CSV table of C-alpha atoms in Angstrom, one decimal:
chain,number,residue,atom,x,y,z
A,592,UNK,CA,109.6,133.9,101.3
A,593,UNK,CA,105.9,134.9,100.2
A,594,UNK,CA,105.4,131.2,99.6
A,595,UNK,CA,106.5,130.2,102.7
A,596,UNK,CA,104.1,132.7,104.6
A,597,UNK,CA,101.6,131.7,102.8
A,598,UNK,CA,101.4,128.3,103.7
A,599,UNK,CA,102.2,129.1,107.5
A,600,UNK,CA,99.3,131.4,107.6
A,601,UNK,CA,97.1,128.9,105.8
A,602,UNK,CA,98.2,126.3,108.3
A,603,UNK,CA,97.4,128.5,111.0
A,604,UNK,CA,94.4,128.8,109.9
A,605,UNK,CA,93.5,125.9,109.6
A,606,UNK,CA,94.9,124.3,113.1
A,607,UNK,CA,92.2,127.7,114.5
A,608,UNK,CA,89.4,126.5,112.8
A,609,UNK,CA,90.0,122.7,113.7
A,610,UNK,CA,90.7,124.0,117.7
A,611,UNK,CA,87.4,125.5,117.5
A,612,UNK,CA,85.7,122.3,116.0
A,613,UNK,CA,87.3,120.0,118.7
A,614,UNK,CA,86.8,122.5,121.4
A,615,UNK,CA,83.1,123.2,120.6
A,616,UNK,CA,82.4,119.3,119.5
A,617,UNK,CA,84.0,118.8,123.4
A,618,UNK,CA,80.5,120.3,124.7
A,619,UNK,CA,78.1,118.8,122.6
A,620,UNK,CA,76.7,114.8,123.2
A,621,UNK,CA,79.2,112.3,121.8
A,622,UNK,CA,76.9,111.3,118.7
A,623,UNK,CA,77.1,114.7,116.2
A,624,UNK,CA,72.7,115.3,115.7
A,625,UNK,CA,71.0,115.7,112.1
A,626,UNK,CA,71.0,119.6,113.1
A,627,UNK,CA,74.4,119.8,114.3
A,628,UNK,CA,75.9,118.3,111.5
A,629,UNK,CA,74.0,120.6,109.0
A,630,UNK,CA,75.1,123.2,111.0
A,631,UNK,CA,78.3,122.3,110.6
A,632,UNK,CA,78.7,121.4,107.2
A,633,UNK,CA,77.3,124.8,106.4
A,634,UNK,CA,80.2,126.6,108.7
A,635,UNK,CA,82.7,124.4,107.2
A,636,UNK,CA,81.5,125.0,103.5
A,637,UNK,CA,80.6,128.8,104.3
A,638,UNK,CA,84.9,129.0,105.1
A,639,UNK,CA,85.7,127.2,102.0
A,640,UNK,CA,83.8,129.4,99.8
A,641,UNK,CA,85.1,132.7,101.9
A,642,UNK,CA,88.2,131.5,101.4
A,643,UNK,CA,88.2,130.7,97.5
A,644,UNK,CA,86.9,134.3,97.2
A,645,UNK,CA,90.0,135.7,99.7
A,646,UNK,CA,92.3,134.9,96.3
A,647,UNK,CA,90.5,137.7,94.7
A,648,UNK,CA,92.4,139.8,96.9
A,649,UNK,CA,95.6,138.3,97.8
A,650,UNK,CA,96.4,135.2,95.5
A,651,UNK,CA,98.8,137.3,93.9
A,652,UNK,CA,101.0,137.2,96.8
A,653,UNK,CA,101.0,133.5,97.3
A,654,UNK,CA,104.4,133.2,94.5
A,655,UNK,CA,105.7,136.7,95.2
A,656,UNK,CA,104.6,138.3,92.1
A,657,UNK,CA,105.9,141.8,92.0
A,658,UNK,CA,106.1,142.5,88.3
A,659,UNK,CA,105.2,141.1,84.6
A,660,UNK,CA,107.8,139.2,84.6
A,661,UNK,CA,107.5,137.3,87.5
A,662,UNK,CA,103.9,137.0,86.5
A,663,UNK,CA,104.5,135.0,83.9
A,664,UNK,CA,107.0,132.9,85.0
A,665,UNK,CA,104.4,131.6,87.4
A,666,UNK,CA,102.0,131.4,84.7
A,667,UNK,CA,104.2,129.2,82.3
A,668,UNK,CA,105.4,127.5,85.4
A,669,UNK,CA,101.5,126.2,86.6
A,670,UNK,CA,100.6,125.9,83.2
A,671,UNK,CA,97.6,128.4,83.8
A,672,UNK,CA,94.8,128.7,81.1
A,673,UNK,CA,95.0,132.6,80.7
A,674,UNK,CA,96.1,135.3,78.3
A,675,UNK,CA,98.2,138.2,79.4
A,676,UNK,CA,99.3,139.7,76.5
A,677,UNK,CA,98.5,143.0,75.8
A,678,UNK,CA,97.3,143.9,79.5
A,679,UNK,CA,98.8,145.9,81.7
A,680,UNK,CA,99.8,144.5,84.8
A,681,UNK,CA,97.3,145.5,86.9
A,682,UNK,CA,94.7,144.3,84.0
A,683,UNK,CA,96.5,141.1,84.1
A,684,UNK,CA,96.7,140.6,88.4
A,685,UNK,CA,93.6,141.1,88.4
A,686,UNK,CA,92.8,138.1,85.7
A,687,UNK,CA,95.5,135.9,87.2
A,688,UNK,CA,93.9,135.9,90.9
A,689,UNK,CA,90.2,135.1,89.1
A,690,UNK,CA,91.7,132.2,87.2
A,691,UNK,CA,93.0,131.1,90.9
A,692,UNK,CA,89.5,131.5,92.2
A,693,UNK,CA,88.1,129.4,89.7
A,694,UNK,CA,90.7,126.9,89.9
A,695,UNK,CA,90.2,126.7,93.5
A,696,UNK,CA,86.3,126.2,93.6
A,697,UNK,CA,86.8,123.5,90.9
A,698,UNK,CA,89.2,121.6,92.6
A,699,UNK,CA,87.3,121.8,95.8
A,700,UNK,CA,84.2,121.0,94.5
A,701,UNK,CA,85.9,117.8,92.6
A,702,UNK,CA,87.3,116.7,96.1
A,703,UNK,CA,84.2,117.3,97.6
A,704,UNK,CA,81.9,115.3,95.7
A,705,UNK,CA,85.1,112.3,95.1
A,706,UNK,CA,84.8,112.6,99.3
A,707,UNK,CA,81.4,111.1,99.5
A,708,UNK,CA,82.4,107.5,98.4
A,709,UNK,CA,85.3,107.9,101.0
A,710,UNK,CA,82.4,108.7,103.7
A,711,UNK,CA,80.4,105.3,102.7
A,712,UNK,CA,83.2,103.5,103.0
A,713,UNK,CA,84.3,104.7,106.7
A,714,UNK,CA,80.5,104.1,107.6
A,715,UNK,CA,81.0,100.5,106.5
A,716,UNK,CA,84.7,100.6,108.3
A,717,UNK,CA,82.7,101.3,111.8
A,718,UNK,CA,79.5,99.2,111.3
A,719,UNK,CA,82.4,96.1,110.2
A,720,UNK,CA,83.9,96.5,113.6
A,721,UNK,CA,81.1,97.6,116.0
A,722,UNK,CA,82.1,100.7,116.8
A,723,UNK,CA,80.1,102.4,119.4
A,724,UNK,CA,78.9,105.5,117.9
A,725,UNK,CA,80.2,108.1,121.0
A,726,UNK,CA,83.6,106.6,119.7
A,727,UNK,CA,82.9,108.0,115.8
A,728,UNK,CA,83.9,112.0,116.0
A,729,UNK,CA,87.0,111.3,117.9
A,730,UNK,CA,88.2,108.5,115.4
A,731,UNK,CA,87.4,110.7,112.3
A,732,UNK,CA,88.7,114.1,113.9
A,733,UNK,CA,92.4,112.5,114.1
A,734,UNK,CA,91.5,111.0,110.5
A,735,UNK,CA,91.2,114.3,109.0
A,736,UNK,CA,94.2,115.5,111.1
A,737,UNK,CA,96.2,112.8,109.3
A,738,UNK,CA,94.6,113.7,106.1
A,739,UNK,CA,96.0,117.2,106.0
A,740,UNK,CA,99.3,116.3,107.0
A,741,UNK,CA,99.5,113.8,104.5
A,742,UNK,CA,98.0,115.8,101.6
A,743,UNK,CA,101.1,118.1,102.1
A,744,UNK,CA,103.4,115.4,101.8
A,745,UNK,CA,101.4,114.0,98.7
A,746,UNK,CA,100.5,117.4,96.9
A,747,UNK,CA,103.9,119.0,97.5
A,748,UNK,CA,105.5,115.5,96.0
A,749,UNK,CA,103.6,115.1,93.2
A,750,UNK,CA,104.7,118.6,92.3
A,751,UNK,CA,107.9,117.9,92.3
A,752,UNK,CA,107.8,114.7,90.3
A,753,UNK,CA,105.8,116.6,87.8
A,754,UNK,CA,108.3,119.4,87.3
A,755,UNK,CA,111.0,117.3,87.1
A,756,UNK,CA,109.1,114.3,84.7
A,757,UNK,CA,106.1,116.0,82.8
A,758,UNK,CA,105.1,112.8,81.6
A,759,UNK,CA,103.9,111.5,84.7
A,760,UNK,CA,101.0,113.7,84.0
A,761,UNK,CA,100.0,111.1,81.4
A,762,UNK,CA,100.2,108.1,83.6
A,763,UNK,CA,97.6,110.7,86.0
A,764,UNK,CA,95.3,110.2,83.3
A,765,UNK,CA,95.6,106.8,82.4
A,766,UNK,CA,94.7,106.4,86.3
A,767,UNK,CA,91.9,108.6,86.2
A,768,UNK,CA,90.5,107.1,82.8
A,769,UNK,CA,91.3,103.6,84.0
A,770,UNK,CA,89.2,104.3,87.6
A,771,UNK,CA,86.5,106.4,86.1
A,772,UNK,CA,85.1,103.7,83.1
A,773,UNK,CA,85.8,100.8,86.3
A,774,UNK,CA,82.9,103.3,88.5
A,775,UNK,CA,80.5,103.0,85.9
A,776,UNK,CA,80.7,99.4,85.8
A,777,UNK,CA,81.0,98.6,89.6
A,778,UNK,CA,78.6,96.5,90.9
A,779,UNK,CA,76.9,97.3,94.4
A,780,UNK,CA,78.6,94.5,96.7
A,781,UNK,CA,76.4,93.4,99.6
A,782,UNK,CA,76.8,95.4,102.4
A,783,UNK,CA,77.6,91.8,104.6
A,784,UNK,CA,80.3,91.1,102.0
A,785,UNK,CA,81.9,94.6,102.1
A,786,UNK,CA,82.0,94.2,106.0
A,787,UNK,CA,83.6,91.1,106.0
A,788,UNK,CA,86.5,92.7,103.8
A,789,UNK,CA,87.2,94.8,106.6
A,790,UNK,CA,87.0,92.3,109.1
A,791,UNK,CA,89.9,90.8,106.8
A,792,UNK,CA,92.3,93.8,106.4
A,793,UNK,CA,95.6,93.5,106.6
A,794,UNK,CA,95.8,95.6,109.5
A,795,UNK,CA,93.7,93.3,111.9
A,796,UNK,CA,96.1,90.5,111.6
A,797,UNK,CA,98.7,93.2,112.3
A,798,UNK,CA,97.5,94.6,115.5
A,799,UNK,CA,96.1,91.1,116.4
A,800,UNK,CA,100.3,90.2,116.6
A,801,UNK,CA,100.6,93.0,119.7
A,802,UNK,CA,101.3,91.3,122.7
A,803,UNK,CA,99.7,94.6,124.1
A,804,UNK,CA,96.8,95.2,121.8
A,805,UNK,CA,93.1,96.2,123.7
A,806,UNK,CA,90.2,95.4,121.2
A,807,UNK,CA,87.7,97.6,122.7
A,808,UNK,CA,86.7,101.3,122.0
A,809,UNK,CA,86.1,102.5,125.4
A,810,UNK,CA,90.1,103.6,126.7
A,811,UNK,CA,90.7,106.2,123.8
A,812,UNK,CA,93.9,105.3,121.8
A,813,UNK,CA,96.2,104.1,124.1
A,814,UNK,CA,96.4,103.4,127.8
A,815,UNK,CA,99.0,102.4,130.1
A,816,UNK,CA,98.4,99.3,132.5
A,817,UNK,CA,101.2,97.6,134.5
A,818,UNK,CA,103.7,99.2,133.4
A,819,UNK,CA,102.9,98.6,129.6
A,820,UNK,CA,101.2,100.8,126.9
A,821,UNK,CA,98.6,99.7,125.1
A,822,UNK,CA,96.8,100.1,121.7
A,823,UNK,CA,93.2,99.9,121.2
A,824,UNK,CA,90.8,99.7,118.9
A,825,UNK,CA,90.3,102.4,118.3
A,826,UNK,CA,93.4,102.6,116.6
A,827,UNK,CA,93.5,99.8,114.6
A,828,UNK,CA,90.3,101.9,113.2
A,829,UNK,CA,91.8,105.3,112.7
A,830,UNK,CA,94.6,103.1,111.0
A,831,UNK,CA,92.3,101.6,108.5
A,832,UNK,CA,90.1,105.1,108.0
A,833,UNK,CA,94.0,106.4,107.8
A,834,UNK,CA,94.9,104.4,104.4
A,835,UNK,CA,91.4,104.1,102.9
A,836,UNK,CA,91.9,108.1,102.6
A,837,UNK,CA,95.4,107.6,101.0
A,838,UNK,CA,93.9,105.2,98.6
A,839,UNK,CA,91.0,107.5,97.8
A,840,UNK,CA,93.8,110.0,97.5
A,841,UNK,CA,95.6,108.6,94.4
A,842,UNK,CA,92.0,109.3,92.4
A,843,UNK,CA,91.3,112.5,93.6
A,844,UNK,CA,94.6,114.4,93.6
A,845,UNK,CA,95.4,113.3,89.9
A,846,UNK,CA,92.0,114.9,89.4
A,847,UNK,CA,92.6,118.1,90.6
A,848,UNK,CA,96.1,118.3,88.8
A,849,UNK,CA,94.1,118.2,85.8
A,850,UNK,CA,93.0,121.9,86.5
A,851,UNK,CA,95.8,123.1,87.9
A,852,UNK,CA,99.7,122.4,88.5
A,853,UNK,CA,99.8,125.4,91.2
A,854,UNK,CA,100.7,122.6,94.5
A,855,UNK,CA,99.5,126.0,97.0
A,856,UNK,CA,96.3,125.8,95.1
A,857,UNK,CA,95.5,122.1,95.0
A,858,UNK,CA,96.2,121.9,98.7
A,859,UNK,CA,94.0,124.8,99.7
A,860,UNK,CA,91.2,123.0,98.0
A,861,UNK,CA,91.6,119.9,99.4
A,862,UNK,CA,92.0,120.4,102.9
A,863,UNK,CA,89.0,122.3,103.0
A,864,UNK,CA,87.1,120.2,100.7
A,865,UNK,CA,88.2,117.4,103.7
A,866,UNK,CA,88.3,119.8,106.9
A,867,UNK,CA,84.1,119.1,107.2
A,868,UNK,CA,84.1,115.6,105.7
A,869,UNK,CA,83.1,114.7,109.9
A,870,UNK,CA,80.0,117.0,110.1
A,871,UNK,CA,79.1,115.4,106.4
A,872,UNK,CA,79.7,112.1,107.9
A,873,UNK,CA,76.8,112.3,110.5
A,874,UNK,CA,74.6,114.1,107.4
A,875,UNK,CA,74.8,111.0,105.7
A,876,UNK,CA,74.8,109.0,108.6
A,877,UNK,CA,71.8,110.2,110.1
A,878,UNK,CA,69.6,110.6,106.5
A,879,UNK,CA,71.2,111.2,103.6
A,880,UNK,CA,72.4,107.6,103.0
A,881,UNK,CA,70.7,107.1,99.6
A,882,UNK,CA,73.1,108.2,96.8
A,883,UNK,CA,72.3,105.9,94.0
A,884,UNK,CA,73.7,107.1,91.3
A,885,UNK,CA,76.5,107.9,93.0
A,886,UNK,CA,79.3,106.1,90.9
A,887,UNK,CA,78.0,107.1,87.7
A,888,UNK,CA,78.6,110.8,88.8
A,889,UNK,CA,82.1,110.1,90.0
A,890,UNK,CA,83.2,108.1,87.4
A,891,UNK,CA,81.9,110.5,85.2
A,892,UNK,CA,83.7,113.3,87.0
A,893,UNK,CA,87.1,111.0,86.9
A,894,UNK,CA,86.9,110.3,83.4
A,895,UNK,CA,86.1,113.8,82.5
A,896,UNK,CA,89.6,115.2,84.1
A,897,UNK,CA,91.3,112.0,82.3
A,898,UNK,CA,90.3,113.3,78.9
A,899,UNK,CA,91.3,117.3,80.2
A,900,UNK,CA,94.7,116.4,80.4
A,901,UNK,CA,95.3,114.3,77.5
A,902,UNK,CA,93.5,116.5,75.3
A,903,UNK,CA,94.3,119.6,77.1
A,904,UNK,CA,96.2,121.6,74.2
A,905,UNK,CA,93.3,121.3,72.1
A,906,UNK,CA,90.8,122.3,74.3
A,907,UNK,CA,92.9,125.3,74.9
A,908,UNK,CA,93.3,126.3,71.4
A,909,UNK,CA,89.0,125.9,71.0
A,910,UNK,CA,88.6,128.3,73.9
A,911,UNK,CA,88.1,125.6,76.7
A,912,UNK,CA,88.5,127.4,79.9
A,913,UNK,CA,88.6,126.8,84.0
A,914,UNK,CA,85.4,128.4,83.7
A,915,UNK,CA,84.3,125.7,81.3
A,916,UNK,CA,86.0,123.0,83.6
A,917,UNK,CA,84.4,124.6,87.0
A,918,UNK,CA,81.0,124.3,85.0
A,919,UNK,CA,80.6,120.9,84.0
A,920,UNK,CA,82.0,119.5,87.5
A,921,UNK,CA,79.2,121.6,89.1
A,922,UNK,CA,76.8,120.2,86.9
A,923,UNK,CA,77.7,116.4,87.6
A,924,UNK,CA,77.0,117.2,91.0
A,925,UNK,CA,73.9,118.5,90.2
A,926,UNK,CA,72.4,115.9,87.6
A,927,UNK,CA,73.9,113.4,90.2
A,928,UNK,CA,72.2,114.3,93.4
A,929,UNK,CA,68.5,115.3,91.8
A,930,UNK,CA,68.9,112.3,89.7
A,931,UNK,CA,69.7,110.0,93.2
A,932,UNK,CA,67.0,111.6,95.1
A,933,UNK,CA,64.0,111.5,92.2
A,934,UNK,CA,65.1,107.8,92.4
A,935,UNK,CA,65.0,107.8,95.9
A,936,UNK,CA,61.5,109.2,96.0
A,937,UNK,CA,60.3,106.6,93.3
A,938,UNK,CA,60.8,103.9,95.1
A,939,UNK,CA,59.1,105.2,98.4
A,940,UNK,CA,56.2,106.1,96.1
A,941,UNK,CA,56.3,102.6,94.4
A,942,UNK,CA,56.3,101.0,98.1
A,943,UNK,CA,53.3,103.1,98.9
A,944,UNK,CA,51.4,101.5,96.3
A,945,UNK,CA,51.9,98.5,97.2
A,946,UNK,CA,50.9,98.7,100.6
């Protein structure tokens, strides 16, 4: 019954927090500003991290744990990293909601970072179909709406699967190892190229069929006109934005069951880790376009979580910990970003001279 609350409070939650982005968003000009986005992408990383440390206090309750016993049920269960023997039980809570903590951050932070190649590749989706920009926070707020709904349906799935067929976790990290090593060797495609792939899609001949289908961006989603409704563009590009996150989504939730096997845990994670990907949008959009090292950080990251769960018993028996896990993710990030911007700042400085 805990569980169940849980996840309706969460969802609450979540639905309050999205309200007030839509409803605040509403006021202010069509095209999210540099400042606004920052702004935002603070607010939206500021709740993440407030709620990671909210498990501190009540991530105990989350699988109804009432006693030792049920403690480490749920513990064998999630396959959780920890020790309990010896502690008493308030000794041992109190280890079991840090390891959730730490679990959480690292599975947000992995999202996270894995979200940034999703963001250049919506950018590309809206410059391949000339969408105006006023159009871009309405398309990617019902994007992330999708996203969380279909996260649940993913996450909770996966789960499942997993209990029933451990295996499957290899084939994870086959996927993980097999998309990680492809990153590093990925070869920047032209930006004309990449357009035209989208111009292409699948889904453009599909809509294209519609006997009622509106190409332009300027009458929302759909529209009624003579007694017919109609679809617009606007669609067809949520539609496309819709399953470029699903695809991203086979990478990135593997990923995270590297850490963890707790489903309540990998969800929380993601769906904040996604819930300010818009505001992050218009950071990039608007400055921080210039990521170059980009795939060697994700693959990197991908590969990293392939190798945890094939070699995951032994890393456990040589004291490998979340901790350790939460570490090296963070410092990925790190060496990935200052390495990206000391390139970026090269090359100005390079231009300079030549001038």
């Amino acid at each position: 019954m805990e569980e169940i609350l849980s996840m309706l409070g969460f969802i609450v939650l979540v639905a309050i927090l999205m309200f007030i982005d839509l409803k605040v968003g509403k006021t202010q000009h069509h095209v999210m500003t540099l400042k606004s986005a920052a702004l935002w992408t603070v607010f939206w990383i500021g709740a993440g991290v407030l709620f990671g440390f909210s498990l501190l206090l009540w991530g105990h309750h989350i699988h109804s744990i009432h006693s030792m016993e049920d403690l480490s049920l749920i513990i064998q269960k999630h396959h959780h990293m920890i020790n309990i023997s010896g502690l008493s039980f308030d000794e041992a809570l109190k280890l079991y909601r840090q390891n959730l903590t730490i679990e959480y951050f690292t599975g947000y932070f992995i999202e996270k970072s894995l979200s940034l190649d999703n963001i250049f590749v919506w950018l590309l989706v809206f410059m391949s179909f000339n969408v105006p920009e006023k159009n871009y926070k309405d398309i990617l707020f019902w994007g992330i709406v999708g996203a969380v709904v279909f996260r649940f349906i993913f996450i909770f799935g996966l789960s499942s699967l997993l209990s029933a067929f451990e295996w499957v976790l290899f084939i994870f990290a086959a996927i993980l190892l097999y998309t990680g090593i492809r990153m590093f060797f990925r070869k920047k495609d032209n930006e004309e190229k990449e357009k035209e792939k989208y111009k292409n899609h699948f889904l453009v001949k599909w809509f294209s069929k519609f006997r009622h289908f509106y190409p332009g961006y300027d009458r929302g989603f759909f529209f009624k006109k003579g007694g017919f409704t109609f679809v617009t563009g606007s669609l067809l590009v949520l539609c496309i934005i819709e399953l470029t996150d699903v695809i991203f989504a086979i990478d990135s939730i593997p990923a995270i069951f590297a850490i963890t096997a707790d489903p309540f845990i990998i969800y929380f994670s993601n769906i904040f880790a996604i819930l300010g990907l818009r505001a992050l949008f218009f950071l990039i959009y608007h400055g921080l376009r210039s990521l170059y090292y980009l795939n060697y950080g994700l693959g990197a990251l991908l590969t990293l979580m392939g190798v945890k769960i094939l070699a995951g018993d032994w890393l456990h028996e040589i004291g490998f910990t979340n901790i350790h896990s939460l570490l090296l993710v963070l410092s990925i990030i790190t060496i990935t970003i200052v390495a990206s911007l000391l390139k970026k700042n090269h090359s100005k400085v390079k231009v300079n001279v030549k001038k």
